[in-house]
Amino acid sequence: MALKKRSKVNAEFSMASLTDMIFLLLIFFVLNSSVVAPNSLNLKLPGTSQARLKSDSKTDDVSISRSGNFYLNGKRVSATALEEALAKKAGRSSGTLDITISPAKGTPVKHVAFVMDIAMRYQINAILAAEE
């Protein structure tokens, strides 16, 4: 009884055709990418309309302690006095008034929100300087 030899499948693979396809795809994408507009993202970068900052503008500092005490430029004031003082300064100011809100670490958010609400009511620019 004679056994037949099994014919082995040729496992060789030609990379030439694959290389040609990759090269053609590369050319296709390079040519199509030059057609796409480079300003596809309509970004407006920050800039300034004024040549320099006003040197006479002073930023007021509103500090808030952990217990809820308010300090305007280092002087302790009540909540109503703080609102009156900021309203008066906003009324006197010819331009925009800027304040810095500096809450102590662990200050309840309601006190910070109170000062930010005052700033919003009188159109005051508020900068929150929070500790980490």
Coordinates of N, CA and C in Angstrom, one line a residue:
M1 N 0.8 -1.1 0.0 CA 0.0 0.0 0.0 C 0.9 1.2 0.0
A2 N 0.7 2.0 -1.0 CA 1.5 3.2 -1.1 C 0.8 4.4 -0.6
L3 N 1.5 5.2 0.3 CA 0.9 6.4 0.8 C 1.2 7.6 -0.1
K4 N 0.2 8.4 -0.3 CA 0.4 9.6 -1.1 C 1.1 10.7 -0.3
K5 N 1.9 11.4 -0.9 CA 2.5 12.6 -0.2 C 1.5 13.7 -0.2
R6 N 1.4 14.3 0.9 CA 0.5 15.5 0.9 C 1.2 16.6 0.3
S7 N 0.4 17.4 -0.5 CA 1.0 18.5 -1.1 C 0.9 19.7 -0.2
K8 N 2.0 20.4 0.1 CA 2.0 21.5 1.0 C 1.6 22.7 0.3
V9 N 0.8 23.5 1.0 CA 0.3 24.8 0.5 C 1.5 25.8 0.5
N10 N 1.6 26.5 -0.6 CA 2.7 27.5 -0.6 C 2.3 28.7 0.3
A11 N 3.1 29.0 1.3 CA 2.8 30.0 2.3 C 3.5 31.3 2.0
E12 N 4.0 31.5 0.8 CA 4.7 32.7 0.5 C 3.7 33.8 0.1
F13 N 4.0 35.0 0.5 CA 3.1 36.1 0.2 C 3.9 37.3 -0.4
S14 N 3.4 37.9 -1.4 CA 4.2 39.0 -2.1 C 3.7 40.3 -1.5
M15 N 4.7 41.0 -0.9 CA 4.4 42.3 -0.3 C 4.3 43.4 -1.3
A16 N 4.7 43.2 -2.6 CA 4.7 44.2 -3.6 C 3.4 44.8 -3.8
S17 N 2.3 44.0 -3.9 CA 1.0 44.5 -4.2 C 0.5 45.3 -3.0
L18 N 0.8 44.9 -1.8 CA 0.4 45.6 -0.6 C 1.1 47.0 -0.5
T19 N 2.4 47.0 -0.8 CA 3.1 48.2 -0.8 C 2.6 49.2 -1.8
D20 N 2.2 48.7 -3.0 CA 1.6 49.6 -4.0 C 0.3 50.2 -3.6
M21 N -0.5 49.4 -2.9 CA -1.8 49.9 -2.4 C -1.6 51.0 -1.3
I22 N -0.7 50.8 -0.5 CA -0.4 51.8 0.6 C 0.1 53.0 0.0
F23 N 1.0 52.9 -1.0 CA 1.5 54.1 -1.7 C 0.4 54.9 -2.4
L24 N -0.5 54.2 -3.1 CA -1.6 54.8 -3.7 C -2.5 55.5 -2.8
L25 N -2.8 54.9 -1.6 CA -3.6 55.5 -0.6 C -2.9 56.8 0.0
L26 N -1.7 56.7 0.2 CA -0.9 57.9 0.7 C -1.0 59.0 -0.3
I27 N -0.8 58.8 -1.6 CA -0.9 59.8 -2.6 C -2.4 60.4 -2.6
F28 N -3.4 59.5 -2.5 CA -4.8 60.0 -2.5 C -5.0 60.9 -1.3
F29 N -4.6 60.6 -0.1 CA -4.9 61.4 1.1 C -4.1 62.7 1.0
V30 N -2.8 62.7 0.5 CA -2.0 63.9 0.5 C -2.7 64.9 -0.5
L31 N -3.1 64.4 -1.6 CA -3.8 65.3 -2.6 C -5.1 65.8 -2.1
N32 N -5.9 65.0 -1.4 CA -7.2 65.5 -0.9 C -7.0 66.4 0.3
S33 N -6.0 66.3 1.1 CA -5.8 67.1 2.3 C -5.4 68.5 1.9
S34 N -4.8 68.7 0.8 CA -4.5 70.1 0.3 C -5.7 70.8 -0.1
V35 N -6.8 70.1 -0.4 CA -8.0 70.8 -0.9 C -8.8 71.3 0.3
V36 N -8.7 70.7 1.5 CA -9.4 71.0 2.7 C -8.9 72.4 3.1
A37 N -9.9 73.3 3.5 CA -9.5 74.6 4.0 C -8.7 74.5 5.3
P38 N -7.6 75.3 5.4 CA -6.8 75.2 6.6 C -7.5 75.9 7.8
N39 N -8.5 76.8 7.6 CA -9.2 77.4 8.7 C -10.5 76.7 9.0
S40 N -10.5 75.4 9.1 CA -11.7 74.7 9.3 C -12.2 75.0 10.8
L41 N -11.3 75.3 11.7 CA -11.7 75.7 13.0 C -11.7 77.2 13.1
N42 N -12.8 77.8 13.3 CA -12.9 79.2 13.3 C -12.6 79.7 14.7
L43 N -11.3 79.9 15.0 CA -10.9 80.3 16.4 C -10.6 81.8 16.4
K44 N -11.0 82.4 17.5 CA -10.6 83.8 17.7 C -9.7 83.8 18.9
L45 N -8.5 84.2 18.6 CA -7.5 84.2 19.7 C -7.7 85.5 20.5
P46 N -7.3 85.4 21.8 CA -7.5 86.6 22.7 C -6.6 87.7 22.2
G47 N -7.1 88.9 22.4 CA -6.3 90.1 22.0 C -6.7 91.3 22.8
T48 N -6.2 92.4 22.6 CA -6.6 93.6 23.3 C -6.8 94.7 22.3
S49 N -7.8 95.5 22.6 CA -8.1 96.7 21.8 C -7.4 97.9 22.3
Q50 N -6.9 97.9 23.5 CA -6.2 99.0 24.0 C -4.7 98.8 24.0
A51 N -4.0 99.9 23.8 CA -2.5 99.8 23.7 C -1.9 99.4 25.0
R52 N -2.4 100.0 26.1 CA -1.9 99.8 27.4 C -2.9 99.8 28.5
L53 N -2.7 99.3 29.6 CA -3.6 99.3 30.7 C -3.6 100.6 31.4
K54 N -4.7 101.0 32.0 CA -4.8 102.2 32.7 C -4.0 102.0 34.0
S55 N -3.2 103.0 34.3 CA -2.4 102.9 35.5 C -3.1 103.4 36.7
D56 N -4.2 104.2 36.5 CA -4.9 104.7 37.6 C -6.0 103.8 38.1
S57 N -6.3 102.7 37.4 CA -7.4 101.8 37.9 C -6.8 101.0 39.0
K58 N -7.6 101.0 40.1 CA -7.2 100.2 41.3 C -8.2 99.1 41.5
T59 N -7.7 98.0 41.7 CA -8.6 96.8 42.0 C -8.8 96.7 43.5
D60 N -10.1 96.7 43.8 CA -10.5 96.5 45.3 C -10.4 95.1 45.6
D61 N -10.1 94.8 46.9 CA -10.0 93.4 47.3 C -11.1 93.1 48.3
V62 N -11.9 92.1 48.1 CA -12.9 91.7 49.0 C -12.5 90.3 49.6
S63 N -12.1 90.3 50.8 CA -11.7 89.1 51.5 C -12.9 88.5 52.3
I64 N -13.0 87.2 52.4 CA -14.0 86.6 53.1 C -13.4 85.6 54.1
S65 N -13.7 85.7 55.4 CA -13.1 84.8 56.3 C -13.9 83.5 56.4
R66 N -13.4 82.5 57.0 CA -14.1 81.2 57.2 C -15.4 81.4 57.9
S67 N -15.5 82.3 58.8 CA -16.7 82.5 59.6 C -17.7 83.4 58.9
G68 N -17.4 83.9 57.7 CA -18.3 84.7 56.9 C -18.2 86.2 57.1
N69 N -17.1 86.6 57.7 CA -16.8 88.1 57.8 C -16.3 88.6 56.5
F70 N -16.7 89.8 56.1 CA -16.3 90.4 54.9 C -15.3 91.5 55.2
Y71 N -14.3 91.6 54.3 CA -13.2 92.7 54.5 C -13.1 93.4 53.1
L72 N -13.3 94.7 53.1 CA -13.1 95.4 51.9 C -11.8 96.2 52.0
N73 N -10.8 95.8 51.2 CA -9.4 96.4 51.3 C -8.8 96.4 52.7
G74 N -9.1 95.3 53.4 CA -8.5 95.0 54.7 C -9.3 95.5 55.8
K75 N -10.4 96.3 55.6 CA -11.3 96.8 56.7 C -12.5 95.9 56.8
R76 N -12.8 95.5 58.0 CA -14.0 94.6 58.2 C -15.3 95.4 58.0
V77 N -16.2 94.9 57.2 CA -17.5 95.5 56.9 C -18.6 94.5 57.0
S78 N -19.8 95.0 57.2 CA -20.9 94.0 57.2 C -21.3 93.8 55.8
A79 N -22.3 92.8 55.6 CA -22.7 92.5 54.3 C -23.4 93.6 53.6
T80 N -24.3 94.3 54.3 CA -25.0 95.5 53.7 C -24.0 96.6 53.4
A81 N -23.0 96.9 54.3 CA -22.1 97.9 54.1 C -21.2 97.6 52.9
L82 N -20.9 96.3 52.7 CA -20.1 95.9 51.5 C -20.9 96.2 50.3
E83 N -22.2 95.9 50.3 CA -23.0 96.1 49.1 C -23.1 97.6 48.8
E84 N -23.3 98.4 49.8 CA -23.4 99.9 49.6 C -22.1 100.4 49.1
A85 N -21.0 100.0 49.7 CA -19.7 100.5 49.3 C -19.4 100.2 47.8
L86 N -19.7 98.9 47.4 CA -19.4 98.5 46.0 C -20.4 99.2 45.1
A87 N -21.6 99.5 45.5 CA -22.6 100.2 44.7 C -22.1 101.6 44.5
K88 N -21.6 102.2 45.5 CA -21.1 103.6 45.4 C -19.9 103.7 44.5
K89 N -19.0 102.8 44.7 CA -17.8 102.8 43.8 C -18.1 102.5 42.4
A90 N -19.1 101.6 42.1 CA -19.5 101.3 40.8 C -20.2 102.5 40.1
G91 N -21.0 103.3 40.9 CA -21.6 104.5 40.4 C -20.7 105.6 40.1
R92 N -19.6 105.7 40.9 CA -18.6 106.8 40.7 C -17.7 106.5 39.6
S93 N -17.4 105.2 39.3 CA -16.5 104.8 38.4 C -16.9 105.1 36.9
S94 N -16.1 105.8 36.2 CA -16.4 106.1 34.8 C -16.3 104.9 33.9
G95 N -15.3 104.1 34.2 CA -15.2 102.9 33.4 C -15.8 101.7 34.1
T96 N -15.1 100.6 34.0 CA -15.5 99.4 34.7 C -14.8 99.2 36.0
L97 N -15.4 98.8 37.1 CA -14.8 98.6 38.3 C -14.4 97.1 38.4
D98 N -13.2 96.9 39.0 CA -12.7 95.5 39.1 C -12.5 95.2 40.6
I99 N -12.9 94.0 41.0 CA -12.7 93.6 42.4 C -12.1 92.2 42.4
T100 N -11.3 91.9 43.4 CA -10.7 90.6 43.6 C -11.4 90.0 44.8
I101 N -12.0 88.8 44.6 CA -12.6 88.1 45.7 C -11.7 87.0 46.2
S102 N -11.3 87.2 47.5 CA -10.3 86.3 48.1 C -10.9 85.6 49.3
P103 N -11.5 84.4 49.1 CA -12.1 83.7 50.2 C -11.0 82.9 50.9
A104 N -11.1 82.8 52.2 CA -10.2 81.9 53.0 C -10.5 80.5 52.7
K105 N -9.5 79.6 52.9 CA -9.7 78.2 52.7 C -10.8 77.7 53.6
G106 N -11.8 77.0 53.0 CA -12.9 76.4 53.8 C -14.0 77.4 54.0
T107 N -14.0 78.5 53.3 CA -15.2 79.5 53.3 C -16.4 78.9 52.7
P108 N -17.5 78.9 53.3 CA -18.8 78.4 52.6 C -19.0 79.1 51.3
V109 N -19.5 78.4 50.3 CA -19.7 78.9 49.0 C -20.8 80.0 49.0
K110 N -21.7 80.0 49.9 CA -22.8 81.0 49.9 C -22.3 82.4 50.1
H111 N -21.2 82.5 50.9 CA -20.6 83.9 51.1 C -19.9 84.4 49.8
V112 N -19.2 83.5 49.1 CA -18.6 83.8 47.8 C -19.7 84.2 46.8
A113 N -20.8 83.4 46.8 CA -21.9 83.6 45.8 C -22.5 85.0 46.1
F114 N -22.6 85.4 47.4 CA -23.2 86.6 47.8 C -22.4 87.8 47.2
V115 N -21.1 87.7 47.3 CA -20.2 88.8 46.7 C -20.3 88.8 45.2
M116 N -20.3 87.6 44.6 CA -20.4 87.5 43.1 C -21.8 88.1 42.6
D117 N -22.8 87.9 43.4 CA -24.1 88.4 43.1 C -24.1 89.9 43.1
I118 N -23.5 90.5 44.1 CA -23.4 92.0 44.1 C -22.6 92.5 42.9
A119 N -21.5 91.8 42.6 CA -20.7 92.2 41.4 C -21.6 92.1 40.1
M120 N -22.4 91.1 40.0 CA -23.2 91.0 38.8 C -24.3 92.0 38.7
R121 N -24.9 92.4 39.9 CA -25.9 93.4 39.9 C -25.4 94.7 39.5
Y122 N -24.2 95.1 39.9 CA -23.7 96.4 39.6 C -22.7 96.4 38.5
Q123 N -22.6 95.3 37.7 CA -21.7 95.2 36.5 C -20.3 95.5 36.9
I124 N -19.8 94.8 37.9 CA -18.4 94.9 38.4 C -17.7 93.6 37.9
N125 N -16.5 93.8 37.4 CA -15.7 92.6 37.0 C -15.1 92.0 38.3
A126 N -15.4 90.8 38.5 CA -15.0 90.1 39.7 C -14.0 89.0 39.3
I127 N -12.9 89.0 40.0 CA -11.8 88.0 39.8 C -11.8 87.1 41.1
L128 N -12.0 85.8 41.0 CA -12.0 84.9 42.1 C -10.6 84.4 42.3
A129 N -9.9 84.7 43.5 CA -8.6 84.3 43.8 C -8.7 83.2 44.9
A130 N -9.0 82.0 44.5 CA -9.2 81.0 45.5 C -7.9 80.2 45.8
E131 N -7.8 79.8 47.1 CA -6.7 79.0 47.5 C -6.9 77.6 47.2
E132 N -5.9 76.8 47.0 CA -6.0 75.4 46.8 C -5.9 74.6 48.0

